[in-house]
Short mmCIF file of C-alpha atoms and ligand atoms in Angstrom, two decimals:
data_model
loop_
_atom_site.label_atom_id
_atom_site.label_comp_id
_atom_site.label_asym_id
_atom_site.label_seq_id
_atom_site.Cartn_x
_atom_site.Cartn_y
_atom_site.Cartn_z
CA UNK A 323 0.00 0.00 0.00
CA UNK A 324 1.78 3.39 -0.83
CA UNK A 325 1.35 6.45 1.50
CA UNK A 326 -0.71 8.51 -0.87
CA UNK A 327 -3.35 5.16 -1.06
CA UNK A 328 -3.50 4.87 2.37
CA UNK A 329 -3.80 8.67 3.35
CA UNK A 330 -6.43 8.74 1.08
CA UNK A 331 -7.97 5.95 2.55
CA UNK A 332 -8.12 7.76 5.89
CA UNK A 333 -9.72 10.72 4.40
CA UNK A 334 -12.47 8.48 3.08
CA UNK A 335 -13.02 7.37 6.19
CA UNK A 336 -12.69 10.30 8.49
CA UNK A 337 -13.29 13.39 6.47
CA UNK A 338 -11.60 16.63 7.09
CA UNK A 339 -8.84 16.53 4.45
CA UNK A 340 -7.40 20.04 5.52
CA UNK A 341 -5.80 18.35 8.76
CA UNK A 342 -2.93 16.07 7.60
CA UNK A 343 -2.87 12.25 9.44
CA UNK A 344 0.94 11.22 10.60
CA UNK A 345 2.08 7.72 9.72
CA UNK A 346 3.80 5.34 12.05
CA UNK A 347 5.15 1.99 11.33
CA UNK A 348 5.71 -1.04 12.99
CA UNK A 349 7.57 -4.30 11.92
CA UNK A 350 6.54 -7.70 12.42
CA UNK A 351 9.74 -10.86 13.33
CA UNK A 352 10.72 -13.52 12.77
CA UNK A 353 12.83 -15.69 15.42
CA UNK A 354 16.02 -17.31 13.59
CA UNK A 355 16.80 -19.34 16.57
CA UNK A 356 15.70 -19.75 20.45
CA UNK A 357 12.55 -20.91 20.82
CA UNK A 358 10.22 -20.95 24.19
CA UNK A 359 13.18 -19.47 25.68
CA UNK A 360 12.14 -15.99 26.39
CA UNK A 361 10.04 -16.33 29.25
CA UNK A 362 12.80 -18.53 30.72
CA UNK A 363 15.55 -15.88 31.22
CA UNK A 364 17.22 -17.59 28.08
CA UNK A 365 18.45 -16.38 24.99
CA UNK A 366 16.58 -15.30 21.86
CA UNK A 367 18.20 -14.40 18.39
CA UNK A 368 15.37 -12.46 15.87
CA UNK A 369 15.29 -9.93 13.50
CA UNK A 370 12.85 -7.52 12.80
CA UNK A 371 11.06 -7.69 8.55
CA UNK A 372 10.00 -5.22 6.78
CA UNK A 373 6.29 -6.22 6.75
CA UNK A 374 4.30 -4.91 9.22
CA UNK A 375 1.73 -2.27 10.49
CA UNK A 376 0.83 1.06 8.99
CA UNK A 377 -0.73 3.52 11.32
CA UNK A 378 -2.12 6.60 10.22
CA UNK A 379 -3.60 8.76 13.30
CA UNK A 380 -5.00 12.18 14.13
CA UNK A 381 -6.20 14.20 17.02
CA UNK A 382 -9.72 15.39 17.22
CA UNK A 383 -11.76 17.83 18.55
CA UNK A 384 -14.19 15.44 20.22
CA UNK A 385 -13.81 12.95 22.98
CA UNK A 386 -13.97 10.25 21.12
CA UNK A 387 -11.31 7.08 20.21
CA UNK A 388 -12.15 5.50 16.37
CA UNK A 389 -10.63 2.45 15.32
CA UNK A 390 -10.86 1.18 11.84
CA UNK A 391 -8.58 -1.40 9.79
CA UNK A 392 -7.70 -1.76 5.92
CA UNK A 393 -7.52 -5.26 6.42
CA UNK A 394 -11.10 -6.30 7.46
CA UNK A 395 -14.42 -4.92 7.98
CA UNK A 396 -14.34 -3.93 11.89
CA UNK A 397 -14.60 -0.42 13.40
CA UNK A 398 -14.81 -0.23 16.73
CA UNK A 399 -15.61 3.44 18.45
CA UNK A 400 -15.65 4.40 22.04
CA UNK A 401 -16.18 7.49 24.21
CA UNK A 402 -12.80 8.61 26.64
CA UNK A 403 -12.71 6.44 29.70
CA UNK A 404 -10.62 6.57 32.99
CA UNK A 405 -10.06 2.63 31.72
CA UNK A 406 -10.92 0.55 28.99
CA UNK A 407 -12.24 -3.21 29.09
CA UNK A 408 -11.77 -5.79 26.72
CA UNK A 409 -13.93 -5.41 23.65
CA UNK A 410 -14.46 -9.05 22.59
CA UNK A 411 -12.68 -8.29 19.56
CA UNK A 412 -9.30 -9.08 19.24
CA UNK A 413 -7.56 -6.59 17.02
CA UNK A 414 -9.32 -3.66 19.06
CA UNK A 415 -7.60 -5.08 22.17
CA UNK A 416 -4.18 -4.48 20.96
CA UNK A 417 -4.41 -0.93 20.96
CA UNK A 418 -7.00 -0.25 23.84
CA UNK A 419 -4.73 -3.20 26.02
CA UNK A 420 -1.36 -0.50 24.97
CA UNK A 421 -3.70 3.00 25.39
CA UNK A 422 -4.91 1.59 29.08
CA UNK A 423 -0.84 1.23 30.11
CA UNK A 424 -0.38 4.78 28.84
CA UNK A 425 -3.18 6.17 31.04
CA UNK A 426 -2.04 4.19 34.03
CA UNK A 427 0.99 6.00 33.99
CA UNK A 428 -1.43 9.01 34.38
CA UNK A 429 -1.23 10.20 30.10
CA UNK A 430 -4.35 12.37 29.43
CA UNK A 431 -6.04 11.50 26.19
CA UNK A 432 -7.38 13.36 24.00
CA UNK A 433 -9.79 12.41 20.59
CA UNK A 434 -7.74 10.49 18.10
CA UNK A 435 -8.55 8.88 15.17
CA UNK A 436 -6.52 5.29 13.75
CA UNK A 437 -6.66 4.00 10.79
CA UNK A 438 -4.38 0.71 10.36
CA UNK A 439 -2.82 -1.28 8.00
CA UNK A 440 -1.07 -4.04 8.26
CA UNK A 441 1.18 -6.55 5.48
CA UNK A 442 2.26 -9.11 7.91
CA UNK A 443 0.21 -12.44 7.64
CA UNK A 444 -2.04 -12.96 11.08
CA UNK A 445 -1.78 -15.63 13.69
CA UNK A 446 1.05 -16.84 11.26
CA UNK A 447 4.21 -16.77 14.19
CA UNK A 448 5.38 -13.35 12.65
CA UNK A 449 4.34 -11.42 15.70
CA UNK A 450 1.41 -9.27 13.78
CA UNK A 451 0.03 -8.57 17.16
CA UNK A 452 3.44 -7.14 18.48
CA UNK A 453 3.65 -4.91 15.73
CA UNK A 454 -0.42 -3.65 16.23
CA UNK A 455 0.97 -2.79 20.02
CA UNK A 456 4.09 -1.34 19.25
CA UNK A 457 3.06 1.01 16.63
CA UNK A 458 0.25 2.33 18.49
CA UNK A 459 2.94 3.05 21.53
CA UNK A 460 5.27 4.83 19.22
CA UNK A 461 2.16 7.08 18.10
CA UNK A 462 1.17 7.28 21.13
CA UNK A 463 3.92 8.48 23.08
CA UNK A 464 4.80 11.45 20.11
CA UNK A 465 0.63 12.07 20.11
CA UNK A 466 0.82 12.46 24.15
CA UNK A 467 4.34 14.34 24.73
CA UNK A 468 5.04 11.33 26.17
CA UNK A 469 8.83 11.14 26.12
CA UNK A 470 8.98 7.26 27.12
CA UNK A 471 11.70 5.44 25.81
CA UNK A 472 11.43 2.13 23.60
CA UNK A 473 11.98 -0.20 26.38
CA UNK A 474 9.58 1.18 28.35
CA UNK A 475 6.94 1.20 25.75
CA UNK A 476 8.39 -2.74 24.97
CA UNK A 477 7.38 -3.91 28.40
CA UNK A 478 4.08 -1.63 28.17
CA UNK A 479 3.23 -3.19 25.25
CA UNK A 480 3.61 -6.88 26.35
CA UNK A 481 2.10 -5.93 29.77
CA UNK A 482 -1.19 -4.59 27.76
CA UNK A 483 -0.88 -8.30 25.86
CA UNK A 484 -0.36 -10.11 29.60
CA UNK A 485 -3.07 -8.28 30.97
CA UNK A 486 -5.40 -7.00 28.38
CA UNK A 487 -5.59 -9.23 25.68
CA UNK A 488 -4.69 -12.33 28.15
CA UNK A 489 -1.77 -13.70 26.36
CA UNK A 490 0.88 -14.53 28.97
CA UNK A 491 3.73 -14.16 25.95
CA UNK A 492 7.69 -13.71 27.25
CA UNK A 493 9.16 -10.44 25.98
CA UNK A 494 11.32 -11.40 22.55
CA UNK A 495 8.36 -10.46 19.88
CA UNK A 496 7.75 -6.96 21.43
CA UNK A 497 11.28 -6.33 21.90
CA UNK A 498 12.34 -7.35 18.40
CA UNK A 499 9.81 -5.05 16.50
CA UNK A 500 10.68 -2.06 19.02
CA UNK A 501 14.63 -2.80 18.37
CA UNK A 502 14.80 -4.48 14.97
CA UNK A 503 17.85 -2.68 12.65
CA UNK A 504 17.99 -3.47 9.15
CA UNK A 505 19.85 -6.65 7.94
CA UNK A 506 20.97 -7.16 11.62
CA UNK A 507 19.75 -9.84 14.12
CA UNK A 508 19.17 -9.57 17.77
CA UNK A 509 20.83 -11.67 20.23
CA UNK A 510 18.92 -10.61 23.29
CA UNK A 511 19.27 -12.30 26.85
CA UNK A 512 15.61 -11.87 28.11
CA UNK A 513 16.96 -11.86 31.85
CA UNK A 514 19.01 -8.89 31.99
CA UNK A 515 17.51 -7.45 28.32
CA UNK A 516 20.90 -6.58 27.22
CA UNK A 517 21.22 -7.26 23.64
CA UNK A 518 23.82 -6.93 20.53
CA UNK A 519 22.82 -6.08 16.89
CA UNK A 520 24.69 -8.76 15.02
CA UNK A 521 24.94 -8.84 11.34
CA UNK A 522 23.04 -11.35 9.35
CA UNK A 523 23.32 -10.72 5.62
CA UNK A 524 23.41 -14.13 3.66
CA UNK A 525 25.49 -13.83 0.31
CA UNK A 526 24.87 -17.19 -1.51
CA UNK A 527 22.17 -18.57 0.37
CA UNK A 528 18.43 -17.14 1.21
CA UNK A 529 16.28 -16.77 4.10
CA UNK A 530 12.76 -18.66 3.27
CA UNK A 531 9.71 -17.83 5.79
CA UNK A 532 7.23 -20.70 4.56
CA UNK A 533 3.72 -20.07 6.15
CA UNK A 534 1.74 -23.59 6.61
CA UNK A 535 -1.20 -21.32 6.50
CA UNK A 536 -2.49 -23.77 9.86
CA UNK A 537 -4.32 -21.40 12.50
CA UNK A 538 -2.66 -22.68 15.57
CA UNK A 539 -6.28 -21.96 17.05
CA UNK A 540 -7.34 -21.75 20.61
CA UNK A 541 -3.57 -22.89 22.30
CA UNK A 542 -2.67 -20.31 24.84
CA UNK A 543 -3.57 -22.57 27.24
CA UNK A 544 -0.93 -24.92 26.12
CA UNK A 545 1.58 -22.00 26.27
CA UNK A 546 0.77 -21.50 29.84
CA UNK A 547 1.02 -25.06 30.73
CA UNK A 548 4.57 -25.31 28.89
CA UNK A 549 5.38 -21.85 31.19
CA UNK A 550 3.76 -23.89 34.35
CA UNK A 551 6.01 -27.37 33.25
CA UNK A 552 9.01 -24.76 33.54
CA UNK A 553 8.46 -23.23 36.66
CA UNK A 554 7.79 -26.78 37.97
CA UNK A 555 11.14 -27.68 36.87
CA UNK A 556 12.78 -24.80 38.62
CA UNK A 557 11.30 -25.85 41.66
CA UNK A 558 12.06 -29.50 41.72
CA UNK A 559 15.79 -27.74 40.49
CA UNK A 560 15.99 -25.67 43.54
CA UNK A 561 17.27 -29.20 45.90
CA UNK A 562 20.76 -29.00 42.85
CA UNK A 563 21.03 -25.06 42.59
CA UNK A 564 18.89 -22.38 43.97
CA UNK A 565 18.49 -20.70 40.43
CA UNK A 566 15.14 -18.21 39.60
CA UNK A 567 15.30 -19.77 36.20
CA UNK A 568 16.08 -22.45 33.76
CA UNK A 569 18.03 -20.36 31.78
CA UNK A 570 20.59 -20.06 34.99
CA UNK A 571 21.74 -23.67 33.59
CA UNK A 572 23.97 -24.62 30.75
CA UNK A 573 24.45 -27.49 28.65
CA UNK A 574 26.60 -29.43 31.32
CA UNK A 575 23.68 -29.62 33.34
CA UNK A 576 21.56 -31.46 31.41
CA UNK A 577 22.78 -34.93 32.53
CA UNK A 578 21.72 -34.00 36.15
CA UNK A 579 18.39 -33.35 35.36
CA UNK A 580 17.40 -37.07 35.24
CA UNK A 581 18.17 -36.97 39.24
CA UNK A 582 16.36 -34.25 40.13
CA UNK A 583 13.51 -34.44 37.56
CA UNK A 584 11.48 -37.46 37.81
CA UNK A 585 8.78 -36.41 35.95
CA UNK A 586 9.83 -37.60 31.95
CA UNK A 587 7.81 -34.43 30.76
CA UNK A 588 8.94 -32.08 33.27
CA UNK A 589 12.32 -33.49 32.53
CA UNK A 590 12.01 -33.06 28.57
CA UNK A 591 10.62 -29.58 28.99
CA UNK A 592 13.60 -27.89 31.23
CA UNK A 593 15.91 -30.15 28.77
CA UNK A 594 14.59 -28.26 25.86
CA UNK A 595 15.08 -24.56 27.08
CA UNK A 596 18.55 -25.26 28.65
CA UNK A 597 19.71 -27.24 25.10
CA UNK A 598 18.28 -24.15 23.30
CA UNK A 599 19.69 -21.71 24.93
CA UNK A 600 23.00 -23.23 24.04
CA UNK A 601 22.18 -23.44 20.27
CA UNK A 602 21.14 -19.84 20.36
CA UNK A 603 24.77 -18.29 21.84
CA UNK A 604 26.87 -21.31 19.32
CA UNK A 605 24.53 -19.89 16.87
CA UNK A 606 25.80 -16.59 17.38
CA UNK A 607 29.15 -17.64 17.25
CA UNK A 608 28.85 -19.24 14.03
CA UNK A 609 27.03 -17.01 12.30
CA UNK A 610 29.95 -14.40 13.15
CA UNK A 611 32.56 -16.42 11.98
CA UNK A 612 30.68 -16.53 8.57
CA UNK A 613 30.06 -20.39 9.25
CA UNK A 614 26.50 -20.71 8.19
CA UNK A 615 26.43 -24.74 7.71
CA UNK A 616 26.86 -25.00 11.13
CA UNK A 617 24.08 -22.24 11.40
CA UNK A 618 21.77 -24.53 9.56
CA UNK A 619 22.61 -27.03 11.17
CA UNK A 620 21.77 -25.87 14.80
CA UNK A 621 18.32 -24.40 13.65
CA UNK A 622 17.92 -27.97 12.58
CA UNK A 623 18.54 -29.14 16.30
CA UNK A 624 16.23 -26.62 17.25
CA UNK A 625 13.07 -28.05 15.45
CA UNK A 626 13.94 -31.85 17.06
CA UNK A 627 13.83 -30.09 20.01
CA UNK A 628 10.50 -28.38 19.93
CA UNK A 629 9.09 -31.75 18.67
CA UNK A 630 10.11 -34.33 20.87
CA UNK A 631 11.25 -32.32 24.03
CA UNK A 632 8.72 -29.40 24.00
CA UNK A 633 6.27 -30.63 21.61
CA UNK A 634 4.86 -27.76 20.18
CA UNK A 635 4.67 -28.46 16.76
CA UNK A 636 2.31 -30.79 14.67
CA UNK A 637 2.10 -32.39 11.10
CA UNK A 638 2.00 -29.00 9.24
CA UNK A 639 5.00 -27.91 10.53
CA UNK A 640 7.07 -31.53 10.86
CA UNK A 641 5.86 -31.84 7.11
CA UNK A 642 7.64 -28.55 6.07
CA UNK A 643 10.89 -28.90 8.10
CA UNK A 644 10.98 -32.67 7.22
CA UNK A 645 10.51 -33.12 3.86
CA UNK A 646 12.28 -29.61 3.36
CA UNK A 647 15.60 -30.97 4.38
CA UNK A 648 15.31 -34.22 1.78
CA UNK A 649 15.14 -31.27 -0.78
CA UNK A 650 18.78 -30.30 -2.22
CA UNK A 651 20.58 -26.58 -0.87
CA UNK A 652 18.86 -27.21 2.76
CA UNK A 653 21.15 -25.67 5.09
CA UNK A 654 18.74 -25.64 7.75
CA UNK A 655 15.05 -25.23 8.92
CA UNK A 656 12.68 -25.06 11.46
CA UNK A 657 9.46 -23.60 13.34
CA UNK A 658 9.39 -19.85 14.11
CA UNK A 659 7.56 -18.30 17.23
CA UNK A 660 4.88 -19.76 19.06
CA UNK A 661 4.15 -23.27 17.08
CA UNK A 662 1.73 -25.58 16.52
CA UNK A 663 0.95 -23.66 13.57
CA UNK A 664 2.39 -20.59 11.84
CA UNK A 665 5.30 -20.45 10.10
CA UNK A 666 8.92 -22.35 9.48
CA UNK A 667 12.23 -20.67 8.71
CA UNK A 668 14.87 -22.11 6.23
CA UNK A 669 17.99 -21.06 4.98
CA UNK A 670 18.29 -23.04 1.73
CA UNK A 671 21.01 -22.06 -1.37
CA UNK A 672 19.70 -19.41 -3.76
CA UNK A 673 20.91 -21.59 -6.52
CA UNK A 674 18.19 -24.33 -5.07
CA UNK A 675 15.77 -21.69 -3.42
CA UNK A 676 13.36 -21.55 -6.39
CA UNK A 677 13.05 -25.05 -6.74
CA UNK A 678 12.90 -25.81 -2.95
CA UNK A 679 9.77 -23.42 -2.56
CA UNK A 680 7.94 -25.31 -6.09
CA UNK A 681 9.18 -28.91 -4.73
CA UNK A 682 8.01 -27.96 -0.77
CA UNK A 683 4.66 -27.06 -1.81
CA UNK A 684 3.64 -29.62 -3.92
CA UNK A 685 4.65 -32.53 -1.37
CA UNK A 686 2.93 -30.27 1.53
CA UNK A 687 -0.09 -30.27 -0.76
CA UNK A 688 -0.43 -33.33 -0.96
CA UNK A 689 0.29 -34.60 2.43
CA UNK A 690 -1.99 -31.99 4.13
CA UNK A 691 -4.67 -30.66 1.95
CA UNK A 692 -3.20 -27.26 2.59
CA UNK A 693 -1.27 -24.56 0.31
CA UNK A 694 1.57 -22.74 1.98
CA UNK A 695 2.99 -19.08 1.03
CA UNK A 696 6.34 -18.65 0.72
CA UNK A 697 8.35 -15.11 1.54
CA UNK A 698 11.94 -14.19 1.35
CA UNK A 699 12.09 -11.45 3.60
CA UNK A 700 14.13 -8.78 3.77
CA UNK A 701 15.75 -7.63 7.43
CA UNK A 702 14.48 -4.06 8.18
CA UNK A 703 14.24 -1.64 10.99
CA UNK A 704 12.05 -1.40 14.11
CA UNK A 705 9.25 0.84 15.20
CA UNK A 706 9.14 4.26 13.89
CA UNK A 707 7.15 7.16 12.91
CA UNK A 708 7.48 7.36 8.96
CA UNK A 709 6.12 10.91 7.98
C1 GLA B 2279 5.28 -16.50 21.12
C2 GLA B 2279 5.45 -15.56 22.31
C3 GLA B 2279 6.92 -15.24 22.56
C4 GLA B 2279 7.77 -16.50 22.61
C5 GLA B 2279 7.46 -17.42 21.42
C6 GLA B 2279 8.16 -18.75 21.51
O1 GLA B 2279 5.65 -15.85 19.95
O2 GLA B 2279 4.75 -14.36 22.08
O3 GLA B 2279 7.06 -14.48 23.72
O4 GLA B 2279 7.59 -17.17 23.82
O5 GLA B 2279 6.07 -17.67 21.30
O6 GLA B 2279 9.53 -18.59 21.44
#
């Protein structure tokens, strides 16, 4: 959608073309590696795309929030309130979950009017909700003289999806879109939040976001029962070390775990995170040393992982990442973000990158009834205000 499309748009919807709407952007991620790690204290390594959500807002005169969408045919409008409760409809709760944290830390609103627009697929693992919250903060805080800075709005922003929208998510996809740089990776540590920009520009080989096009449907509840398995672990980990979190372990630990652990599926669980966590900072390593086979091959490790230790994936994605690395130029692949649906990540040879996405989709077709999309995304910057 260009600008001059989109502004237009606006104007078709809200009138008054002699007061100019500003446009903010948002990104969506992807995760390269470090998966279910975040709300462990452990390591995460994703980059920020350069799909994502278009906001175009305005002040008004009247006390009055309007909420509209290019994407689908659902305006929501409400009256100023000292708090705002959960609409029943999802999208609406991104922003009124983010505008609630702002007036808690005593913002004044005025009228505004949003118009959004986003490019990133939905429920697909690319964090499109993330980017919904993040651009809205980023408007926001210029919109109210707010003056926070990005982190703050980051932990505003997943707070609002905690609380408001009732996803208990860790903090990677918010922090990503918020601190995304073009053609640069982030290897975050979600304990402490410190984080390093690292480079991540492939030269003969290309990064392949395949979308199963599987809704992962109604599993947040699974998400909170992997979180609960975790914390179990911890405790039952306390009697070796008294650590607040798995991610306080390292690979040499894992062989203790079978003494302390008892449970097989409390056992699998912290086995995952801890192994994963290792994969993410060799990852980094690798990747710096230009040594992108081994890259592949950890992402690889990854996926096996998240299948048999923290099953979260399913056929659609197994189908993709297995029969994807029969196909010639495979360096690596796996699941991105939450699971069980969504999307899978490969980096496969550009010679063999054409072929691999006409090959993947005809097998996936016919082993799952389904068609997938294929991207090749490029790396861009975080959240911003555009014009
Ligand atoms: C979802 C959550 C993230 C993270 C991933 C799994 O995307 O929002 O916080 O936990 O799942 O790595």
């Amino acid at each position: 959608m260009d600008t001059i499309n989109f502004t237009e748009k606006f104007y078709e919807k809200y009138g008054n073309r002699s007061e100019k709407p500003v446009l903010f952007f948002s990104p969506g991620r992807v995760n390269l590696i470090g998966e279910h790690t975040d709300y462990n204290g452990g390591f995460v390594f994703p980059c920020a795309l350069i799909y994502g959500t278009y906001l175009l807002i305005r002040k008004i005169k009247s006390n009055t929030l309007k909420f509209s969408t290019i994407n689908f045919n659902e305006d929501y409008q409400t009256e100023l309130k000292e708090l705002f409760l959960n609409t029943g409809k999802k999208w609406i709760n991104y922003p009124l979950g983010v505008i609630n944290e702002f007036i808690k830390k005593g913002f004044k609103l005025s009228g505004l009017e949003f118009l959004y627009f986003g490019d990133v697929p939905n429920e697909a693992g690319l964090s499109s909700s993330a980017s919904i919250e993040m651009v809205t903060a980023v408007a926001l805080n210029e919109f109210l003289s707010a003056s926070l800075d990005m982190l703050e709005m980051v932990k505003m922003s997943q707070k609002a999806e905690n609380e408001f929208v009732g996803m208990n998510c860790g903090i990677m996809d918010q922090f990503a879109v918020a601190f995304g740089k073009k053609d640069h990776a982030i290897f975050l540590n979600c304990d402490s939040l410190l984080y390093e920009n690292v480079p991540f520009i492939l030269t003969d080989c290309s990064l392949i976001i395949t979308n199963t096009n599987k809704r992962r449907g109604l599993t947040d509840s699974i998400y909170n029962e992997r979180r609960s398995e975790c914390d179990k672990a911890v405790e039952l980990l306390q009697a070796y070390k008294p650590i607040r979190n798995l991610s306080e372990l390292n690979t040499e630990d894992i062989n203790i775990l079978e003494k302390y652990i008892k449970d097989p599926i409390i056992r699998k669980r912290a086995k995952h995170v801890i192994s994963e966590n290792g994969r993410v900072i060799e990852a980094v390593g690798v990747l710096k040393n230009d040594n992108i086979i081994r890259f592949g091959q950890l992402m690889n490790q990854s996926h096996d992982s998240l299948k048999d230790d923290y099953e979260v994936t399913g056929t659609e994605l197994d189908t993709l990442v297995y029969e994807g690395r029969k196909l010639p130029g495979v360096l690596g692949t796996r699941m991105t973000g939450f699971g069980f649906g969504g999307c899978t990540i490969s980096i496969v040879r550009k010679a063999d990158s054409a072929k691999f996405m006409t090959s993947l989709s005809a097998i996936y077709q016919k082993k799952t009834g389904l068609v997938p999309d294929f991207y090749q995304p490029e790396i861009g910057d975080g959240a911003r205000r555009i014009i």
